[in-house]
PDB file of C-alpha atoms in Angstrom:
ATOM      1  CA  MET A  25     -37.251  17.004 -37.928  1.00  0.00           C
ATOM      2  CA  LEU A  26     -36.810  16.710 -41.660  1.00  0.00           C
ATOM      3  CA  LEU A  27     -32.977  17.667 -41.643  1.00  0.00           C
ATOM      4  CA  ALA A  28     -31.848  15.564 -39.238  1.00  0.00           C
ATOM      5  CA  GLU A  29     -33.519  12.127 -40.317  1.00  0.00           C
ATOM      6  CA  SER A  30     -32.483  13.209 -43.485  1.00  0.00           C
ATOM      7  CA  SER A  31     -28.737  13.903 -42.253  1.00  0.00           C
ATOM      8  CA  LEU A  32     -29.696  10.450 -40.325  1.00  0.00           C
ATOM      9  CA  ARG A  33     -30.097   8.852 -43.617  1.00  0.00           C
ATOM     10  CA  SER A  34     -26.805  10.199 -45.147  1.00  0.00           C
ATOM     11  CA  ARG A  35     -24.374   8.665 -42.437  1.00  0.00           C
ATOM     12  CA  ARG A  36     -23.368   5.051 -42.511  1.00  0.00           C
ATOM     13  CA  PHE A  37     -22.300   2.970 -39.994  1.00  0.00           C
ATOM     14  CA  ALA A  38     -18.041   1.822 -40.963  1.00  0.00           C
ATOM     15  CA  PRO A  39     -15.644   1.605 -39.385  1.00  0.00           C
ATOM     16  CA  GLY A  40     -12.506   1.280 -40.838  1.00  0.00           C
ATOM     17  CA  TRP A  41      -9.934  -1.431 -39.563  1.00  0.00           C
ATOM     18  CA  PRO A  42      -8.460   1.040 -38.193  1.00  0.00           C
ATOM     19  CA  LEU A  43     -10.663   2.201 -35.799  1.00  0.00           C
ATOM     20  CA  TRP A  44     -11.259  -1.492 -35.208  1.00  0.00           C
ATOM     21  CA  LEU A  45      -7.922  -2.900 -34.366  1.00  0.00           C
ATOM     22  CA  PHE A  46      -7.573   0.217 -32.130  1.00  0.00           C
ATOM     23  CA  THR A  47     -10.856  -0.074 -30.562  1.00  0.00           C
ATOM     24  CA  LEU A  48      -9.949  -4.592 -30.030  1.00  0.00           C
ATOM     25  CA  LEU A  49      -6.657  -3.797 -28.572  1.00  0.00           C
ATOM     26  CA  LEU A  50      -7.514  -1.015 -26.283  1.00  0.00           C
ATOM     27  CA  LEU A  51     -11.136  -2.378 -25.540  1.00  0.00           C
ATOM     28  CA  PRO A  52      -9.758  -5.196 -23.156  1.00  0.00           C
ATOM     29  CA  VAL A  53      -6.805  -4.050 -21.782  1.00  0.00           C
ATOM     30  CA  LEU A  54      -9.548  -1.381 -19.859  1.00  0.00           C
ATOM     31  CA  LEU A  55     -11.646  -3.920 -19.312  1.00  0.00           C
ATOM     32  CA  GLY A  56      -9.070  -6.193 -17.511  1.00  0.00           C
ATOM     33  CA  LEU A  57      -7.813  -3.219 -15.576  1.00  0.00           C
ATOM     34  CA  GLY A  58     -11.107  -2.273 -14.332  1.00  0.00           C
ATOM     35  CA  SER A  59     -11.759  -6.345 -13.047  1.00  0.00           C
ATOM     36  CA  TRP A  60      -8.704  -6.870 -11.629  1.00  0.00           C
ATOM     37  CA  GLN A  61      -9.434  -3.149  -9.747  1.00  0.00           C
ATOM     38  CA  LEU A  62     -12.995  -5.007  -8.760  1.00  0.00           C
ATOM     39  CA  GLN A  63     -10.946  -7.823  -7.317  1.00  0.00           C
ATOM     40  CA  ARG A  64      -7.963  -6.051  -5.548  1.00  0.00           C
ATOM     41  CA  ALA A  65     -10.811  -4.208  -4.022  1.00  0.00           C
ATOM     42  CA  THR A  66     -12.907  -7.215  -3.293  1.00  0.00           C
ATOM     43  CA  GLU A  67      -9.036  -8.331  -1.357  1.00  0.00           C
ATOM     44  CA  LYS A  68      -8.759  -5.357   0.797  1.00  0.00           C
ATOM     45  CA  ARG A  69     -12.413  -5.638   2.121  1.00  0.00           C
ATOM     46  CA  ALA A  70     -11.540  -9.444   3.556  1.00  0.00           C
ATOM     47  CA  MET A  71      -7.731  -8.107   5.400  1.00  0.00           C
ATOM     48  CA  GLN A  72      -9.749  -5.203   6.859  1.00  0.00           C
ATOM     49  CA  ALA A  73     -12.086  -8.064   7.988  1.00  0.00           C
ATOM     50  CA  SER A  74     -10.171 -10.163   9.302  1.00  0.00           C
ATOM     51  CA  ILE A  75      -8.372  -7.351  10.646  1.00  0.00           C
ATOM     52  CA  ASP A  76     -11.091  -6.454  12.320  1.00  0.00           C
ATOM     53  CA  ALA A  77     -11.622 -10.289  13.728  1.00  0.00           C
ATOM     54  CA  LEU A  78      -8.272 -10.438  14.904  1.00  0.00           C
ATOM     55  CA  HIS A  79      -8.558  -7.267  17.158  1.00  0.00           C
ATOM     56  CA  GLN A  80     -11.743  -8.927  18.898  1.00  0.00           C
ATOM     57  CA  THR A  81      -9.655 -11.500  19.757  1.00  0.00           C
ATOM     58  CA  PRO A  82      -7.258 -11.016  23.101  1.00  0.00           C
ATOM     59  CA  ALA A  83      -4.073 -10.657  23.019  1.00  0.00           C
ATOM     60  CA  ARG A  84      -1.829 -13.285  23.496  1.00  0.00           C
ATOM     61  CA  PRO A  85       2.095 -13.414  24.859  1.00  0.00           C
ATOM     62  CA  VAL A  86       5.029 -14.018  22.744  1.00  0.00           C
ATOM     63  CA  ALA A  87       5.770 -17.252  24.511  1.00  0.00           C
ATOM     64  CA  ALA A  88       2.790 -18.682  23.172  1.00  0.00           C
ATOM     65  CA  PHE A  89       3.908 -18.777  19.284  1.00  0.00           C
ATOM     66  CA  ALA A  90       6.609 -20.778  20.420  1.00  0.00           C
ATOM     67  CA  GLN A  91       6.622 -22.667  17.418  1.00  0.00           C
ATOM     68  CA  THR A  92       4.977 -21.174  14.859  1.00  0.00           C
ATOM     69  CA  GLN A  93       4.693 -17.326  13.586  1.00  0.00           C
ATOM     70  CA  PRO A  94       1.765 -15.253  14.700  1.00  0.00           C
ATOM     71  CA  SER A  95      -0.865 -14.359  12.274  1.00  0.00           C
ATOM     72  CA  ASP A  96      -0.330 -10.046  10.584  1.00  0.00           C
ATOM     73  CA  TRP A  97      -2.615  -8.444  13.219  1.00  0.00           C
ATOM     74  CA  GLN A  98      -2.418 -10.157  15.510  1.00  0.00           C
ATOM     75  CA  PRO A  99      -2.698  -9.146  19.307  1.00  0.00           C
ATOM     76  CA  LEU A 100       0.554  -9.717  21.420  1.00  0.00           C
ATOM     77  CA  ILE A 101       2.018  -8.843  25.340  1.00  0.00           C
ATOM     78  CA  LEU A 102       5.094  -8.149  24.758  1.00  0.00           C
ATOM     79  CA  ARG A 103       7.061  -8.343  28.315  1.00  0.00           C
ATOM     80  CA  GLY A 104      10.895  -7.574  28.604  1.00  0.00           C
ATOM     81  CA  GLN A 105      12.870  -5.045  27.774  1.00  0.00           C
ATOM     82  CA  LEU A 106      13.857  -2.585  25.001  1.00  0.00           C
ATOM     83  CA  ASP A 107      17.348  -1.889  24.121  1.00  0.00           C
ATOM     84  CA  PRO A 108      18.992   1.477  24.525  1.00  0.00           C
ATOM     85  CA  ARG A 109      21.675   0.087  21.372  1.00  0.00           C
ATOM     86  CA  HIS A 110      19.684  -0.384  18.722  1.00  0.00           C
ATOM     87  CA  ILE A 111      17.455   2.449  17.738  1.00  0.00           C
ATOM     88  CA  TRP A 112      17.025   3.017  14.315  1.00  0.00           C
ATOM     89  CA  LEU A 113      14.169   5.516  12.194  1.00  0.00           C
ATOM     90  CA  LEU A 114      12.210   4.874   9.657  1.00  0.00           C
ATOM     91  CA  ASP A 115      12.524   8.084   7.845  1.00  0.00           C
ATOM     92  CA  ASN A 116       9.758  10.505   5.751  1.00  0.00           C
ATOM     93  CA  ARG A 117       6.741   8.922   7.927  1.00  0.00           C
ATOM     94  CA  THR A 118       4.588  12.591   8.109  1.00  0.00           C
ATOM     95  CA  ARG A 119       1.754  12.872  10.157  1.00  0.00           C
ATOM     96  CA  ASP A 120      -0.781  16.190  10.124  1.00  0.00           C
ATOM     97  CA  GLY A 121       1.814  17.363   7.382  1.00  0.00           C
ATOM     98  CA  ARG A 122       4.359  17.341   9.650  1.00  0.00           C
ATOM     99  CA  ALA A 123       7.784  15.607   8.829  1.00  0.00           C
ATOM    100  CA  GLY A 124       9.092  12.863  11.119  1.00  0.00           C
ATOM    101  CA  VAL A 125      10.037   9.073  11.581  1.00  0.00           C
ATOM    102  CA  GLU A 126       9.216   6.123  12.924  1.00  0.00           C
ATOM    103  CA  VAL A 127      10.904   5.346  16.450  1.00  0.00           C
ATOM    104  CA  LEU A 128      11.991   1.659  15.815  1.00  0.00           C
ATOM    105  CA  GLN A 129      14.074  -0.278  18.808  1.00  0.00           C
ATOM    106  CA  ALA A 130      15.517  -3.961  19.733  1.00  0.00           C
ATOM    107  CA  PHE A 131      13.182  -5.645  22.858  1.00  0.00           C
ATOM    108  CA  GLN A 132      13.960  -9.328  24.028  1.00  0.00           C
ATOM    109  CA  ASP A 133      11.202 -10.551  25.613  1.00  0.00           C
ATOM    110  CA  THR A 134      11.217 -12.450  28.721  1.00  0.00           C
ATOM    111  CA  SER A 135      10.449 -15.711  26.470  1.00  0.00           C
ATOM    112  CA  GLY A 136      13.587 -14.878  25.243  1.00  0.00           C
ATOM    113  CA  ARG A 137      12.904 -13.444  21.497  1.00  0.00           C
ATOM    114  CA  TRP A 138      14.616 -10.713  20.253  1.00  0.00           C
ATOM    115  CA  LEU A 139      11.929  -8.715  18.376  1.00  0.00           C
ATOM    116  CA  LEU A 140      12.003  -5.746  16.161  1.00  0.00           C
ATOM    117  CA  VAL A 141       9.512  -3.140  17.798  1.00  0.00           C
ATOM    118  CA  ASN A 142       7.878   0.321  15.802  1.00  0.00           C
ATOM    119  CA  ARG A 143       6.931   2.566  19.120  1.00  0.00           C
ATOM    120  CA  GLY A 144       4.883   4.648  17.012  1.00  0.00           C
ATOM    121  CA  TRP A 145       5.966   8.335  15.668  1.00  0.00           C
ATOM    122  CA  LEU A 146       8.822  10.456  16.849  1.00  0.00           C
ATOM    123  CA  ALA A 147       8.609  15.112  14.992  1.00  0.00           C
ATOM    124  CA  TRP A 148      11.808  16.018  13.256  1.00  0.00           C
ATOM    125  CA  PRO A 149      10.948  19.385  11.785  1.00  0.00           C
ATOM    126  CA  ASP A 150      14.495  20.028  12.149  1.00  0.00           C
ATOM    127  CA  ARG A 151      17.269  18.117  10.399  1.00  0.00           C
ATOM    128  CA  ARG A 152      19.936  19.805  11.223  1.00  0.00           C
ATOM    129  CA  GLN A 153      19.441  18.604  14.638  1.00  0.00           C
ATOM    130  CA  PRO A 154      18.970  14.195  15.674  1.00  0.00           C
ATOM    131  CA  PRO A 155      15.999  13.223  17.082  1.00  0.00           C
ATOM    132  CA  GLN A 156      16.346  13.076  20.728  1.00  0.00           C
ATOM    133  CA  VAL A 157      14.628   8.939  21.958  1.00  0.00           C
ATOM    134  CA  THR A 158      14.480   7.986  26.002  1.00  0.00           C
ATOM    135  CA  THR A 159      14.375   4.971  26.581  1.00  0.00           C
ATOM    136  CA  PRO A 160      12.188   3.481  29.849  1.00  0.00           C
ATOM    137  CA  ALA A 161      14.309   1.138  31.742  1.00  0.00           C
ATOM    138  CA  GLY A 162      13.308  -2.021  33.335  1.00  0.00           C
ATOM    139  CA  GLU A 163      11.046  -5.194  32.529  1.00  0.00           C
ATOM    140  CA  LEU A 164       7.653  -3.157  30.630  1.00  0.00           C
ATOM    141  CA  GLN A 165       4.440  -4.705  29.788  1.00  0.00           C
ATOM    142  CA  LEU A 166       3.122  -3.695  26.534  1.00  0.00           C
ATOM    143  CA  LEU A 167       0.046  -4.059  24.167  1.00  0.00           C
ATOM    144  CA  ALA A 168       1.383  -4.372  20.279  1.00  0.00           C
ATOM    145  CA  GLU A 169       0.283  -6.569  16.814  1.00  0.00           C
ATOM    146  CA  LYS A 170       2.240  -8.219  14.552  1.00  0.00           C
ATOM    147  CA  LEU A 171       2.813  -6.593  10.981  1.00  0.00           C
ATOM    148  CA  PRO A 172       2.752  -8.116   8.196  1.00  0.00           C
ATOM    149  CA  ALA A 173       6.202  -8.152   6.389  1.00  0.00           C
ATOM    150  CA  LYS A 174       7.960  -5.831   4.507  1.00  0.00           C
ATOM    151  CA  GLY A 175      10.071  -5.268   1.222  1.00  0.00           C
ATOM    152  CA  ALA A 176      13.719  -4.856   1.644  1.00  0.00           C
ATOM    153  CA  GLY A 177      15.048  -1.361   1.264  1.00  0.00           C
ATOM    154  CA  TRP A 178      17.990  -0.249   2.853  1.00  0.00           C
ATOM    155  CA  ARG A 179      21.914  -2.220   3.721  1.00  0.00           C
ATOM    156  CA  PRO A 180      23.790  -1.808   7.123  1.00  0.00           C
ATOM    157  CA  GLY A 181      26.958   0.375   5.768  1.00  0.00           C
ATOM    158  CA  ASN A 182      30.090   0.440   6.988  1.00  0.00           C
ATOM    159  CA  HIS A 183      29.373   1.835  10.559  1.00  0.00           C
ATOM    160  CA  GLN A 184      28.228   0.201  13.535  1.00  0.00           C
ATOM    161  CA  CYS A 185      24.493   1.958  14.507  1.00  0.00           C
ATOM    162  CA  ASN A 186      24.895   1.865  18.356  1.00  0.00           C
ATOM    163  CA  ALA A 187      23.978   4.657  21.287  1.00  0.00           C
ATOM    164  CA  GLN A 188      27.650   7.148  20.700  1.00  0.00           C
ATOM    165  CA  ARG A 189      26.771   7.969  17.094  1.00  0.00           C
ATOM    166  CA  GLY A 190      22.646   8.058  17.829  1.00  0.00           C
ATOM    167  CA  PRO A 191      20.606   5.611  15.542  1.00  0.00           C
ATOM    168  CA  CYS A 192      20.572   5.104  12.292  1.00  0.00           C
ATOM    169  CA  VAL A 193      18.125   6.194   9.586  1.00  0.00           C
ATOM    170  CA  LEU A 194      16.491   3.987   7.091  1.00  0.00           C
ATOM    171  CA  ALA A 195      13.885   4.702   4.091  1.00  0.00           C
ATOM    172  CA  GLN A 196      12.423   1.141   4.619  1.00  0.00           C
ATOM    173  CA  LEU A 197      12.496  -1.965   6.361  1.00  0.00           C
ATOM    174  CA  ASP A 198      14.547  -5.000   6.316  1.00  0.00           C
ATOM    175  CA  LEU A 199      15.063  -7.468   9.147  1.00  0.00           C
ATOM    176  CA  ALA A 200      16.846  -9.388   7.050  1.00  0.00           C
ATOM    177  CA  ALA A 201      19.900  -6.137   6.862  1.00  0.00           C
ATOM    178  CA  LEU A 202      19.346  -5.019  10.779  1.00  0.00           C
ATOM    179  CA  ARG A 203      20.339  -8.155  12.260  1.00  0.00           C
ATOM    180  CA  GLU A 204      22.794  -8.382   9.888  1.00  0.00           C
ATOM    181  CA  GLU A 205      23.948  -5.107  11.370  1.00  0.00           C
ATOM    182  CA  SER A 206      23.180  -5.450  14.519  1.00  0.00           C
ATOM    183  CA  GLY A 207      24.066  -9.058  15.748  1.00  0.00           C
ATOM    184  CA  ILE A 208      20.768  -9.760  17.565  1.00  0.00           C
ATOM    185  CA  ALA A 209      19.038 -12.856  16.414  1.00  0.00           C
ATOM    186  CA  LEU A 210      15.891 -10.614  15.394  1.00  0.00           C
ATOM    187  CA  GLN A 211      12.367 -12.548  14.837  1.00  0.00           C
ATOM    188  CA  ASP A 212      11.925 -12.544  11.251  1.00  0.00           C
ATOM    189  CA  TRP A 213       8.167 -10.763  11.521  1.00  0.00           C
ATOM    190  CA  SER A 214       8.284  -7.316  13.902  1.00  0.00           C
ATOM    191  CA  VAL A 215       5.234  -5.266  15.717  1.00  0.00           C
ATOM    192  CA  ARG A 216       4.317  -2.016  16.615  1.00  0.00           C
ATOM    193  CA  LEU A 217       2.960  -0.875  19.661  1.00  0.00           C
ATOM    194  CA  THR A 218      -0.954   0.066  20.079  1.00  0.00           C
ATOM    195  CA  GLY A 219      -1.195   0.702  23.602  1.00  0.00           C
ATOM    196  CA  GLU A 220      -1.479   4.309  24.869  1.00  0.00           C
ATOM    197  CA  GLY A 221      -0.056   5.131  28.685  1.00  0.00           C
ATOM    198  CA  SER A 222       2.767   3.056  28.281  1.00  0.00           C
ATOM    199  CA  THR A 223       6.070   5.172  28.438  1.00  0.00           C
ATOM    200  CA  ALA A 224       7.007   3.147  25.639  1.00  0.00           C
ATOM    201  CA  ALA A 225       4.940   4.908  23.513  1.00  0.00           C
ATOM    202  CA  LEU A 226       4.837   7.357  21.229  1.00  0.00           C
ATOM    203  CA  GLN A 227       2.653   8.947  19.250  1.00  0.00           C
ATOM    204  CA  LEU A 228       0.460   6.021  17.890  1.00  0.00           C
ATOM    205  CA  GLU A 229      -2.796   6.788  15.927  1.00  0.00           C
ATOM    206  CA  TRP A 230      -1.026   4.789  12.896  1.00  0.00           C
ATOM    207  CA  PRO A 231      -2.300   5.213   9.273  1.00  0.00           C
ATOM    208  CA  ALA A 232      -4.702   3.340   7.354  1.00  0.00           C
ATOM    209  CA  LEU A 233      -3.982   0.620   5.190  1.00  0.00           C
ATOM    210  CA  PRO A 234      -1.704   2.534   1.892  1.00  0.00           C
ATOM    211  CA  MET A 235      -4.950   1.691  -0.094  1.00  0.00           C
ATOM    212  CA  SER A 236      -8.272   1.159   0.802  1.00  0.00           C
ATOM    213  CA  ALA A 237     -10.916  -1.640  -0.730  1.00  0.00           C
ATOM    214  CA  SER A 238     -12.896   2.489  -1.712  1.00  0.00           C
ATOM    215  CA  ARG A 239     -10.027   3.753  -3.159  1.00  0.00           C
ATOM    216  CA  HIS A 240     -10.191   0.075  -5.657  1.00  0.00           C
ATOM    217  CA  THR A 241     -13.784   0.732  -6.546  1.00  0.00           C
ATOM    218  CA  GLY A 242     -12.984   4.292  -8.001  1.00  0.00           C
ATOM    219  CA  TYR A 243      -9.619   3.849 -10.232  1.00  0.00           C
ATOM    220  CA  ALA A 244     -12.058   0.224 -11.341  1.00  0.00           C
ATOM    221  CA  ILE A 245     -14.822   2.727 -12.351  1.00  0.00           C
ATOM    222  CA  GLN A 246     -12.686   5.196 -14.326  1.00  0.00           C
ATOM    223  CA  TRP A 247     -11.197   2.263 -15.942  1.00  0.00           C
ATOM    224  CA  PHE A 248     -14.929   1.127 -17.121  1.00  0.00           C
ATOM    225  CA  SER A 249     -15.719   4.526 -17.596  1.00  0.00           C
ATOM    226  CA  LEU A 250     -12.277   4.967 -19.988  1.00  0.00           C
ATOM    227  CA  ALA A 251     -14.055   1.459 -21.827  1.00  0.00           C
ATOM    228  CA  ALA A 252     -17.177   2.804 -22.725  1.00  0.00           C
ATOM    229  CA  ALA A 253     -16.160   6.228 -23.578  1.00  0.00           C
ATOM    230  CA  LEU A 254     -13.918   4.325 -26.081  1.00  0.00           C
ATOM    231  CA  ILE A 255     -17.275   2.612 -27.111  1.00  0.00           C
ATOM    232  CA  ALA A 256     -18.654   5.284 -27.780  1.00  0.00           C
ATOM    233  CA  LEU A 257     -15.947   6.923 -29.336  1.00  0.00           C
ATOM    234  CA  PHE A 258     -16.024   4.376 -31.803  1.00  0.00           C
ATOM    235  CA  ILE A 259     -19.730   4.636 -32.602  1.00  0.00           C
ATOM    236  CA  TRP A 260     -19.288   7.766 -33.229  1.00  0.00           C
ATOM    237  CA  ALA A 261     -16.202   7.708 -35.283  1.00  0.00           C
ATOM    238  CA  GLY A 262     -17.922   4.362 -37.155  1.00  0.00           C
ATOM    239  CA  PHE A 263     -20.585   6.261 -38.504  1.00  0.00           C
ATOM    240  CA  ARG A 264     -19.346   7.840 -42.582  1.00  0.00           C
ATOM    241  CA  PRO A 265     -21.197  10.574 -44.978  1.00  0.00           C
ATOM    242  CA  ASP A 266     -23.384   7.805 -47.246  1.00  0.00           C
ATOM    243  CA  HIS A 267     -21.647   8.820 -50.828  1.00  0.00           C
ATOM    244  CA  ARG A 268     -24.587   6.076 -52.255  1.00  0.00           C
ATOM    245  CA  GLY A 269     -27.286   8.389 -52.725  1.00  0.00           C
ATOM    246  CA  ASN A 270     -30.591   7.256 -52.458  1.00  0.00           C
ATOM    247  CA  ASN A 271     -29.820   3.815 -53.665  1.00  0.00           C
ATOM    248  CA  ASN A 272     -29.000   2.442 -50.517  1.00  0.00           C
ATOM    249  CA  ASP A 273     -27.809  -0.891 -52.457  1.00  0.00           C
ATOM    250  CA  GLU A 274     -25.761   0.766 -55.741  1.00  0.00           C
ATOM    251  CA  PRO A 275     -21.907   0.322 -54.006  1.00  0.00           C
ATOM    252  CA  ASP A 276     -19.535   3.197 -53.284  1.00  0.00           C
ATOM    253  CA  ARG A 277     -17.710   5.876 -54.871  1.00  0.00           C
ATOM    254  CA  ALA A 278     -14.458   5.632 -53.937  1.00  0.00           C
TER     255      ALA A 278
END
């Protein structure tokens, strides 16, 4: 006990200016990143709540949105035909550790609009053989939901994609490029199927949002933990041996 008290009396808190500078520069960054992740978590919770609320509303036909776009994740009823000449494969989509693609296909609604429809996931285990995509004939009625916009990532090449050459493989969705390549007046928004049991639907076990609110919260805890560790390190490193002896008013002897 006496030894511990003597050790404490022999040290004083006097962090140098490099330690002050390092802490004052890094601490706001860590706190800012933690706050930003909490903000993102709030946004994701609001987004998920909006999606859940929309999923409780009745599906509406595409013709109901003649003057405007549907809201993101709006349930829709599609009536029309799939075009077997215009099929694209969205690559690098896995399910349960299996390699595959998502099948995108042009669809002409009875309202006259052309839509890009994501029919679901299809396994593609052997890259030497193109996956076989069949198109149900005749007029279809499909349940779908409107997807949010995606970033551009593909431009059409020198050849035309058609049924004879097989579907084109895409890295990312770019509706403007697909509109240019196909010559079809595709809408500026796309949909994905949600109704099981349709002959047009492939595997529809859609993954959840890329990053959930809980994951953002976890990242925020990590950043705040690093901030706390930085403060603890600052305090620990700030204590120095007291060379002033028993007279605390005596200045340091550098």
